[in-house]
Structures are given as C-alpha cells and as structure tokens.
mmCIF file of C-alpha atoms in Angstrom:
data_model
loop_
_atom_site.group_PDB
_atom_site.id
_atom_site.type_symbol
_atom_site.label_atom_id
_atom_site.label_comp_id
_atom_site.label_asym_id
_atom_site.label_seq_id
_atom_site.Cartn_x
_atom_site.Cartn_y
_atom_site.Cartn_z
ATOM 1 C CA MET A 15 -25.953 25.944 51.202
ATOM 2 C CA ALA A 16 -28.124 27.422 53.947
ATOM 3 C CA PRO A 17 -30.406 25.391 56.229
ATOM 4 C CA THR A 18 -33.713 24.913 54.462
ATOM 5 C CA ILE A 19 -37.415 24.472 55.137
ATOM 6 C CA LEU A 20 -39.121 22.212 52.603
ATOM 7 C CA ILE A 21 -42.715 22.765 51.484
ATOM 8 C CA VAL A 22 -44.199 19.596 49.974
ATOM 9 C CA GLY A 23 -47.336 20.288 47.971
ATOM 10 C CA ALA A 24 -46.351 23.925 47.520
ATOM 11 C CA THR A 25 -48.862 24.569 44.737
ATOM 12 C CA GLY A 26 -51.741 22.847 46.533
ATOM 13 C CA ASN A 27 -54.649 24.336 48.434
ATOM 14 C CA THR A 28 -52.745 24.726 51.720
ATOM 15 C CA GLY A 29 -49.162 24.798 50.459
ATOM 16 C CA GLN A 30 -49.477 28.066 48.550
ATOM 17 C CA ALA A 31 -50.248 30.020 51.706
ATOM 18 C CA VAL A 32 -47.330 28.358 53.510
ATOM 19 C CA VAL A 33 -44.926 29.483 50.785
ATOM 20 C CA GLU A 34 -46.331 33.010 50.670
ATOM 21 C CA THR A 35 -46.352 33.477 54.457
ATOM 22 C CA LEU A 36 -43.238 31.692 55.728
ATOM 23 C CA PRO A 37 -40.431 33.833 54.211
ATOM 24 C CA LYS A 38 -41.784 36.992 55.845
ATOM 25 C CA LEU A 39 -41.928 35.263 59.229
ATOM 26 C CA LEU A 40 -38.382 33.972 58.839
ATOM 27 C CA GLN A 41 -37.062 37.471 58.157
ATOM 28 C CA SER A 42 -38.146 38.602 61.604
ATOM 29 C CA SER A 43 -36.785 35.515 63.369
ATOM 30 C CA ASN A 44 -33.578 35.724 65.358
ATOM 31 C CA ALA A 45 -32.782 32.042 64.971
ATOM 32 C CA LEU A 46 -34.157 31.257 61.505
ATOM 33 C CA SER A 47 -33.450 34.354 59.410
ATOM 34 C CA ASP A 48 -30.705 32.483 57.527
ATOM 35 C CA HIS A 49 -33.084 29.700 56.442
ATOM 36 C CA ARG A 50 -34.231 29.452 52.858
ATOM 37 C CA VAL A 51 -37.459 27.887 51.568
ATOM 38 C CA ILE A 52 -37.787 25.183 48.924
ATOM 39 C CA ALA A 53 -41.221 24.909 47.305
ATOM 40 C CA LEU A 54 -41.651 21.466 45.797
ATOM 41 C CA THR A 55 -43.905 20.961 42.769
ATOM 42 C CA ARG A 56 -44.426 18.339 40.094
ATOM 43 C CA SER A 57 -44.524 21.072 37.442
ATOM 44 C CA SER A 58 -42.394 24.183 37.764
ATOM 45 C CA LYS A 59 -44.067 25.539 34.616
ATOM 46 C CA SER A 60 -47.534 25.778 36.136
ATOM 47 C CA PRO A 61 -48.880 29.305 36.692
ATOM 48 C CA VAL A 62 -48.972 28.814 40.464
ATOM 49 C CA ALA A 63 -45.380 27.518 40.573
ATOM 50 C CA GLN A 64 -44.168 30.442 38.481
ATOM 51 C CA ARG A 65 -45.937 32.883 40.794
ATOM 52 C CA LEU A 66 -44.413 31.286 43.893
ATOM 53 C CA ALA A 67 -40.955 31.405 42.297
ATOM 54 C CA LYS A 68 -41.188 35.195 42.475
ATOM 55 C CA VAL A 69 -41.579 35.178 46.270
ATOM 56 C CA PRO A 70 -38.306 36.463 47.809
ATOM 57 C CA GLY A 71 -36.395 33.724 49.602
ATOM 58 C CA VAL A 72 -38.180 30.877 47.806
ATOM 59 C CA GLU A 73 -36.658 28.372 45.382
ATOM 60 C CA VAL A 74 -39.096 26.272 43.364
ATOM 61 C CA ILE A 75 -37.858 22.748 42.609
ATOM 62 C CA GLU A 76 -39.618 20.287 40.329
ATOM 63 C CA LYS A 77 -39.797 16.882 42.011
ATOM 64 C CA ASN A 78 -42.446 14.359 42.997
ATOM 65 C CA TRP A 79 -42.347 14.199 46.784
ATOM 66 C CA VAL A 80 -42.858 10.422 46.858
ATOM 67 C CA ASP A 81 -39.372 10.121 45.320
ATOM 68 C CA ILE A 82 -37.675 12.016 48.160
ATOM 69 C CA THR A 83 -34.886 10.111 49.882
ATOM 70 C CA SER A 84 -32.829 10.789 52.979
ATOM 71 C CA ASP A 85 -29.835 11.550 50.739
ATOM 72 C CA TRP A 86 -31.870 14.208 48.893
ATOM 73 C CA LEU A 87 -32.945 15.775 52.195
ATOM 74 C CA ARG A 88 -29.372 15.879 53.454
ATOM 75 C CA GLU A 89 -28.109 17.278 50.153
ATOM 76 C CA HIS A 90 -30.545 20.190 50.402
ATOM 77 C CA GLN A 91 -29.942 20.661 54.153
ATOM 78 C CA ILE A 92 -33.609 20.263 55.051
ATOM 79 C CA THR A 93 -34.145 20.978 58.747
ATOM 80 C CA ARG A 94 -37.931 21.403 58.767
ATOM 81 C CA ALA A 95 -40.717 20.384 56.414
ATOM 82 C CA PHE A 96 -44.378 20.854 55.606
ATOM 83 C CA ILE A 97 -46.308 18.084 53.901
ATOM 84 C CA ALA A 98 -49.852 17.986 52.581
ATOM 85 C CA PRO A 99 -50.129 14.313 51.561
ATOM 86 C CA HIS A 100 -52.585 12.891 49.053
ATOM 87 C CA ASN A 101 -55.537 10.752 50.142
ATOM 88 C CA ASP A 102 -55.141 7.846 47.719
ATOM 89 C CA PRO A 103 -55.338 4.319 49.175
ATOM 90 C CA ASN A 104 -51.536 4.034 49.132
ATOM 91 C CA ALA A 105 -51.121 7.213 51.183
ATOM 92 C CA PHE A 106 -49.771 5.455 54.284
ATOM 93 C CA VAL A 107 -47.009 3.718 52.360
ATOM 94 C CA GLU A 108 -45.863 6.879 50.624
ATOM 95 C CA GLU A 109 -46.175 9.329 53.500
ATOM 96 C CA SER A 110 -44.538 6.965 55.989
ATOM 97 C CA THR A 111 -41.644 6.537 53.543
ATOM 98 C CA PHE A 112 -41.208 10.316 53.570
ATOM 99 C CA HIS A 113 -41.156 10.466 57.378
ATOM 100 C CA ILE A 114 -38.662 7.614 57.618
ATOM 101 C CA ALA A 115 -36.399 9.464 55.184
ATOM 102 C CA ALA A 116 -36.809 12.644 57.252
ATOM 103 C CA LEU A 117 -35.916 10.801 60.449
ATOM 104 C CA ASP A 118 -32.851 9.243 58.848
ATOM 105 C CA ALA A 119 -31.733 12.580 57.378
ATOM 106 C CA GLY A 120 -31.934 14.383 60.721
ATOM 107 C CA VAL A 121 -34.883 16.622 59.851
ATOM 108 C CA LYS A 122 -35.931 18.214 63.141
ATOM 109 C CA TYR A 123 -39.592 19.183 62.665
ATOM 110 C CA VAL A 124 -42.471 18.306 60.333
ATOM 111 C CA VAL A 125 -45.889 19.926 60.063
ATOM 112 C CA ARG A 126 -48.386 17.732 58.235
ATOM 113 C CA ILE A 127 -51.987 18.100 57.100
ATOM 114 C CA SER A 128 -54.300 15.519 58.623
ATOM 115 C CA THR A 129 -58.098 15.525 58.433
ATOM 116 C CA THR A 130 -61.216 16.085 60.552
ATOM 117 C CA ALA A 131 -60.149 15.287 64.116
ATOM 118 C CA VAL A 132 -63.223 13.321 65.155
ATOM 119 C CA ASN A 133 -62.638 10.936 62.228
ATOM 120 C CA VAL A 134 -58.958 10.243 62.934
ATOM 121 C CA ARG A 135 -59.363 6.918 64.699
ATOM 122 C CA PRO A 136 -58.567 3.260 64.000
ATOM 123 C CA ASP A 137 -62.214 2.217 63.636
ATOM 124 C CA SER A 138 -63.271 4.927 61.185
ATOM 125 C CA PRO A 139 -65.226 3.458 58.243
ATOM 126 C CA ALA A 140 -63.573 5.929 55.837
ATOM 127 C CA TYR A 141 -60.262 4.525 54.598
ATOM 128 C CA TYR A 142 -58.290 7.774 54.379
ATOM 129 C CA THR A 143 -59.105 8.864 57.932
ATOM 130 C CA ARG A 144 -57.647 5.583 59.221
ATOM 131 C CA THR A 145 -54.544 6.387 57.176
ATOM 132 C CA HIS A 146 -54.103 9.665 59.054
ATOM 133 C CA TRP A 147 -54.575 7.851 62.368
ATOM 134 C CA ALA A 148 -51.917 5.320 61.363
ATOM 135 C CA ILE A 149 -49.424 8.037 60.365
ATOM 136 C CA GLU A 150 -49.927 9.860 63.662
ATOM 137 C CA ALA A 151 -49.508 6.560 65.549
ATOM 138 C CA LEU A 152 -46.276 5.912 63.644
ATOM 139 C CA LEU A 153 -44.905 9.360 64.432
ATOM 140 C CA SER A 154 -45.873 8.929 68.090
ATOM 141 C CA SER A 155 -43.798 5.756 68.433
ATOM 142 C CA PRO A 156 -40.533 5.784 70.438
ATOM 143 C CA GLU A 157 -38.575 5.122 67.259
ATOM 144 C CA PHE A 158 -39.494 8.609 65.996
ATOM 145 C CA THR A 159 -38.499 10.509 69.121
ATOM 146 C CA ASN A 160 -35.874 12.527 67.240
ATOM 147 C CA LEU A 161 -38.408 13.835 64.722
ATOM 148 C CA GLN A 162 -40.716 16.467 66.174
ATOM 149 C CA TRP A 163 -44.060 16.842 64.415
ATOM 150 C CA THR A 164 -47.464 18.501 64.470
ATOM 151 C CA SER A 165 -50.653 17.351 62.746
ATOM 152 C CA LEU A 166 -53.196 19.915 61.598
ATOM 153 C CA GLN A 167 -56.742 18.558 61.627
ATOM 154 C CA PRO A 168 -58.975 20.958 59.706
ATOM 155 C CA ASN A 169 -62.665 20.381 59.346
ATOM 156 C CA THR A 170 -64.193 20.708 55.887
ATOM 157 C CA PHE A 171 -62.328 22.971 53.443
ATOM 158 C CA SER A 172 -64.515 25.743 52.062
ATOM 159 C CA ALA A 173 -63.650 25.060 48.416
ATOM 160 C CA PHE A 174 -64.760 21.432 48.719
ATOM 161 C CA TYR A 175 -67.854 22.399 50.700
ATOM 162 C CA LEU A 176 -68.797 24.980 48.060
ATOM 163 C CA ALA A 177 -67.826 23.123 44.882
ATOM 164 C CA SER A 178 -71.364 22.225 43.815
ATOM 165 C CA THR A 179 -72.631 25.633 44.945
ATOM 166 C CA VAL A 180 -70.188 27.477 42.706
ATOM 167 C CA GLU A 181 -71.107 25.305 39.735
ATOM 168 C CA PHE A 182 -74.836 25.846 40.398
ATOM 169 C CA ILE A 183 -74.479 29.644 40.481
ATOM 170 C CA LYS A 184 -72.250 29.793 37.392
ATOM 171 C CA GLN A 185 -74.635 27.585 35.449
ATOM 172 C CA TYR A 186 -77.614 29.704 36.441
ATOM 173 C CA ARG A 187 -75.826 32.882 35.403
ATOM 174 C CA LYS A 188 -75.039 31.306 32.046
ATOM 175 C CA THR A 189 -78.415 29.737 31.214
ATOM 176 C CA GLY A 190 -80.955 31.353 33.535
ATOM 177 C CA LYS A 191 -82.075 27.849 34.469
ATOM 178 C CA GLN A 192 -81.713 25.955 37.720
ATOM 179 C CA GLY A 193 -80.435 22.463 38.105
ATOM 180 C CA ASP A 194 -80.499 20.574 41.378
ATOM 181 C CA LEU A 195 -78.434 22.164 44.150
ATOM 182 C CA LYS A 196 -76.594 19.237 45.709
ATOM 183 C CA LEU A 197 -74.888 19.947 49.022
ATOM 184 C CA ILE A 198 -72.651 17.668 51.058
ATOM 185 C CA ALA A 199 -73.899 19.550 54.142
ATOM 186 C CA SER A 200 -76.929 18.609 56.172
ATOM 187 C CA LYS A 201 -79.661 21.189 56.399
ATOM 188 C CA ASP A 202 -79.215 22.215 60.030
ATOM 189 C CA ALA A 203 -75.953 20.870 61.506
ATOM 190 C CA PRO A 204 -73.347 23.624 62.136
ATOM 191 C CA VAL A 205 -69.936 23.083 60.549
ATOM 192 C CA GLY A 206 -66.877 25.302 60.947
ATOM 193 C CA VAL A 207 -65.729 25.142 57.325
ATOM 194 C CA ILE A 208 -62.329 26.733 56.812
ATOM 195 C CA ASP A 209 -60.581 28.394 53.892
ATOM 196 C CA SER A 210 -57.567 26.221 53.064
ATOM 197 C CA SER A 211 -55.255 29.231 52.876
ATOM 198 C CA GLU A 212 -55.744 29.883 56.576
ATOM 199 C CA VAL A 213 -54.540 26.377 57.378
ATOM 200 C CA GLY A 214 -51.408 27.195 55.399
ATOM 201 C CA VAL A 215 -50.906 30.445 57.286
ATOM 202 C CA PHE A 216 -51.089 28.630 60.616
ATOM 203 C CA ALA A 217 -48.644 25.990 59.372
ATOM 204 C CA ALA A 218 -46.196 28.743 58.381
ATOM 205 C CA HIS A 219 -46.355 30.199 61.883
ATOM 206 C CA LEU A 220 -45.513 26.795 63.370
ATOM 207 C CA LEU A 221 -42.598 26.287 60.981
ATOM 208 C CA SER A 222 -41.199 29.691 61.920
ATOM 209 C CA GLN A 223 -41.156 28.991 65.664
ATOM 210 C CA GLU A 224 -37.619 29.264 66.993
ATOM 211 C CA ASP A 225 -38.223 26.220 69.174
ATOM 212 C CA PRO A 226 -41.167 24.041 68.077
ATOM 213 C CA PHE A 227 -40.907 21.697 71.072
ATOM 214 C CA VAL A 228 -44.122 23.017 72.656
ATOM 215 C CA HIS A 229 -45.961 21.901 69.482
ATOM 216 C CA ASN A 230 -44.322 18.464 69.301
ATOM 217 C CA LYS A 231 -46.893 15.660 68.925
ATOM 218 C CA ALA A 232 -49.699 18.249 68.962
ATOM 219 C CA LYS A 233 -52.860 17.695 66.944
ATOM 220 C CA TYR A 234 -54.549 21.008 66.326
ATOM 221 C CA VAL A 235 -58.166 21.287 65.191
ATOM 222 C CA LEU A 236 -58.827 24.127 62.747
ATOM 223 C CA ASN A 237 -62.147 25.713 61.796
ATOM 224 C CA GLY A 238 -63.198 28.906 60.125
ATOM 225 C CA PRO A 239 -64.464 31.899 62.158
ATOM 226 C CA GLU A 240 -68.129 30.882 62.041
ATOM 227 C CA ASP A 241 -70.457 27.918 61.901
ATOM 228 C CA VAL A 242 -72.515 27.423 58.758
ATOM 229 C CA THR A 243 -75.373 25.083 57.888
ATOM 230 C CA GLY A 244 -76.753 23.765 54.654
ATOM 231 C CA GLN A 245 -79.701 26.101 54.952
ATOM 232 C CA GLN A 246 -77.405 29.113 55.341
ATOM 233 C CA THR A 247 -75.537 27.992 52.236
ATOM 234 C CA VAL A 248 -78.805 27.904 50.304
ATOM 235 C CA ASP A 249 -79.538 31.422 51.569
ATOM 236 C CA LEU A 250 -76.177 32.564 50.156
ATOM 237 C CA VAL A 251 -76.982 31.015 46.790
ATOM 238 C CA GLU A 252 -80.327 32.782 46.657
ATOM 239 C CA GLN A 253 -78.619 36.119 47.264
ATOM 240 C CA TYR A 254 -76.475 35.509 44.182
ATOM 241 C CA ILE A 255 -79.186 34.256 41.830
ATOM 242 C CA GLY A 256 -81.903 36.629 43.058
ATOM 243 C CA THR A 257 -84.568 33.963 43.402
ATOM 244 C CA LYS A 258 -85.513 30.900 45.423
ATOM 245 C CA VAL A 259 -83.618 27.675 44.880
ATOM 246 C CA GLU A 260 -86.162 25.252 43.507
ATOM 247 C CA LYS A 261 -84.647 21.932 44.562
ATOM 248 C CA VAL A 262 -82.008 21.158 47.194
ATOM 249 C CA THR A 263 -80.490 17.806 48.061
ATOM 250 C CA TYR A 264 -78.720 17.764 51.407
ATOM 251 C CA GLN A 265 -76.154 15.175 52.541
ATOM 252 C CA ASP A 266 -75.364 14.445 48.921
ATOM 253 C CA THR A 267 -72.520 12.030 48.161
ATOM 254 C CA SER A 268 -72.947 11.744 44.399
ATOM 255 C CA PHE A 269 -69.570 13.476 43.949
ATOM 256 C CA LEU A 270 -68.047 10.077 44.703
ATOM 257 C CA ASP A 271 -69.455 8.755 41.435
ATOM 258 C CA GLN A 272 -67.344 11.266 39.534
ATOM 259 C CA ILE A 273 -64.277 10.599 41.656
ATOM 260 C CA TRP A 274 -64.612 6.882 40.968
ATOM 261 C CA GLU A 275 -65.278 7.293 37.257
ATOM 262 C CA TYR A 276 -62.571 9.817 36.443
ATOM 263 C CA GLN A 277 -59.871 8.921 38.960
ATOM 264 C CA TYR A 278 -60.108 5.305 40.000
ATOM 265 C CA ALA A 279 -62.326 3.218 37.692
ATOM 266 C CA ALA A 280 -59.459 2.472 35.303
ATOM 267 C CA THR A 281 -57.150 1.438 38.144
ATOM 268 C CA ASN A 282 -57.018 -1.630 40.352
ATOM 269 C CA GLN A 283 -58.420 0.215 43.359
ATOM 270 C CA SER A 284 -61.312 -1.239 45.325
ATOM 271 C CA LYS A 285 -64.611 0.513 44.648
ATOM 272 C CA ASN A 286 -65.728 -0.459 48.143
ATOM 273 C CA VAL A 287 -62.714 1.309 49.641
ATOM 274 C CA ILE A 288 -63.138 4.476 47.574
ATOM 275 C CA TYR A 289 -66.830 4.804 48.367
ATOM 276 C CA SER A 290 -66.083 4.481 52.087
ATOM 277 C CA VAL A 291 -65.231 8.213 51.915
ATOM 278 C CA LYS A 292 -68.944 8.943 52.355
ATOM 279 C CA HIS A 293 -68.711 7.835 55.981
ATOM 280 C CA ALA A 294 -66.339 10.696 56.760
ATOM 281 C CA LEU A 295 -69.201 13.158 56.292
ATOM 282 C CA VAL A 296 -71.428 11.623 58.945
ATOM 283 C CA THR A 297 -69.700 13.318 61.877
ATOM 284 C CA ALA A 298 -70.342 16.726 60.290
ATOM 285 C CA TRP A 299 -74.008 15.827 59.788
ATOM 286 C CA GLU A 300 -74.114 14.896 63.463
ATOM 287 C CA GLY A 301 -72.904 18.364 64.483
ATOM 288 C CA LYS A 302 -69.477 17.215 65.707
ATOM 289 C CA CYS A 303 -67.437 19.616 63.538
ATOM 290 C CA SER A 304 -68.459 23.038 64.799
ATOM 291 C CA VAL A 305 -66.175 25.973 65.597
ATOM 292 C CA SER A 306 -66.398 24.994 69.258
ATOM 293 C CA THR A 307 -63.819 22.280 68.487
ATOM 294 C CA THR A 308 -61.125 24.749 67.369
ATOM 295 C CA SER A 309 -57.880 24.354 69.299
ATOM 296 C CA LYS A 310 -56.986 27.248 71.583
ATOM 297 C CA THR A 311 -53.464 27.423 70.149
ATOM 298 C CA VAL A 312 -54.863 28.096 66.672
ATOM 299 C CA LEU A 313 -56.822 31.078 67.971
ATOM 300 C CA GLU A 314 -53.768 32.407 69.810
ATOM 301 C CA ILE A 315 -51.304 32.126 66.917
ATOM 302 C CA ALA A 316 -53.288 32.745 63.725
ATOM 303 C CA ALA A 317 -57.043 32.791 64.217
ATOM 304 C CA PRO A 318 -58.889 32.142 60.916
ATOM 305 C CA LYS A 319 -60.894 35.117 59.669
ATOM 306 C CA ILE A 320 -62.193 34.265 56.192
ATOM 307 C CA THR A 321 -65.940 33.638 56.150
ATOM 308 C CA LEU A 322 -67.774 31.239 53.864
ATOM 309 C CA ALA A 323 -69.348 34.194 52.050
ATOM 310 C CA GLU A 324 -65.895 35.651 51.333
ATOM 311 C CA THR A 325 -64.614 32.326 50.016
ATOM 312 C CA LEU A 326 -67.670 31.942 47.779
ATOM 313 C CA LYS A 327 -67.149 35.429 46.363
ATOM 314 C CA GLY A 328 -63.530 34.609 45.573
ATOM 315 C CA LEU A 329 -64.384 31.310 43.897
ATOM 316 C CA LEU A 330 -67.010 32.960 41.710
ATOM 317 C CA GLU A 331 -64.497 35.566 40.571
ATOM 318 C CA GLU A 332 -61.974 32.987 39.384
#
C-alpha cells in the first residue's frame, strides 16, 4: 500500500475542493507523486461521494471520522491529513482524539479548518471559537512536537453569509412577493467573505508541499478577494429581483432559533451554550474581518478569486 493523504470531511464545503485539487498537485511533485488520496465520507452512496470517487488517484472510504484510531491510520499508511471538524459542543473531545491518534500513528502533517481568527481566543463568548483555541493550544504543546500542523482561519463562508439571501430571491421568483430580508451582516461593516472551495484549494496546496515545515504551527487567515457590506448585499438582491427590497433586518441572529429547534432541542445540549454562537458575529459587525487581515502566505500560494456575486449566482443555479 502506498503512503496516503487522508481527507476527513471529503464531501463537505471545504473538503470537496481538497479532493478535487490535491491529486493534480501530487502528480507534479517530485517527493509525493507516489501518494494516494483517501476521501472519507459517512455515506459513499451520496451524489458528492460518487462524483469524488471518479477523481483519478482518489479512493472513497465510508467511515465516521470520530471512529478513527491509530491502528486504522497505520493500516492505511496515512502520512498527512486534512480535517474539517464539526462545531458541536463535543468538538474538542472528538477532534483532540483524532489528533492523539495521528500523533501515535506517526502522521507527519495535519491541515485543519479553524474559524475566524479574531475569535479564536480563550475568552471568546462563543463556545465553538474557544474549542478551536483549545485545539490549537493542544497542538502547540511540547507533547505534539512530532506532529506538524497548520490551522486555516477563514472569515465568514459565502454560502452561510448568503443563505437567507438565496432563499429570499428564490421565494420572490416563485411568488412575486417579498418577505423580510434577514442578513447576518451589519449594514456598513466590510467583511471579506470567502467561498469555501477556495479554502479547500489552499489546503490542498499545503498538503502537497514537499516539506511542510515552514507552515508548521502556522495560523493562516483567509478572506475572499473583496470586502462586502450588508448594503452591498442588498444591492445584489435588488439586481436579481428588479425592484427595491422593502424590508431589511441587519445583524440578524434568528437562524439560531432554527438550529436549536431542528438540531439540538431534542438533545441534552445547553440552550445557553448553543445561543452563544451569536457572539461570534460581533467582530464582523465591528469591522475586524476585512480582507486586510488576509495572511500574506495565502495570497502567495493560492489567492482567492471568487467574488460574492459569483457565489450568489452559483447558489441560485443549484
């Protein structure tokens, strides 16, 4: 069996681009051309998984990543890995278990998806941002010296930023009537929203580096190619519907009601903890998540190019 790069969350919003980009980069690598790629998914029968299975050099394996052990990693000769962890309250327990298994199995390099850089701190009111801080602190400890790693800290993903916008436009096209346009954005604060696929492309470039040492312990901030505001988003909507938006609510956090109702209400999770997610948006409203925060290395290796308008067009065509 050949040395292997593992993609955890292969069918997710960032993982797909990693799987699609990495094999081509490996082909042109002097040191890694013999490496294969395993794309991990919980359902190999899903349309996305079946599409990825057709990518040359990729093997799709059905397995829940939280069940990965060091023995499994050794058996599949995993030398490098990408992981896009979930943001549930037990995320630290499950992701740290993965990294401990990777360390024990001799995995050399891990690229992980973190979250908005300015929120990754121990005193963040939002629970999941503290989780990312704790994982990065764990990986930075002397005990993990033998496991090189990089955290990618993207600001808001375009699909999340545009979710209510897409629904508003589709509903208007269907009924000719406007509902309330609810935006998580503030009206005027610039935010460098990024298409998730471009985060995956950058991750693939890191995983294909012959020697990733220069990226060890790095935390790279990723943004799209341009700043956008809530007002500019409204302008985009009006171009699509051909009339003025009648009612806009900025800095809207009502999406948390749906998340609680459909994902957590029937569980034993704390409602107080789940609703703390709203605090993660404050830094964007304060103008702290603009394209000016993008790491220089990101621009040098794989500068994002997809604009918000292009992402919106793609989402409306789905």
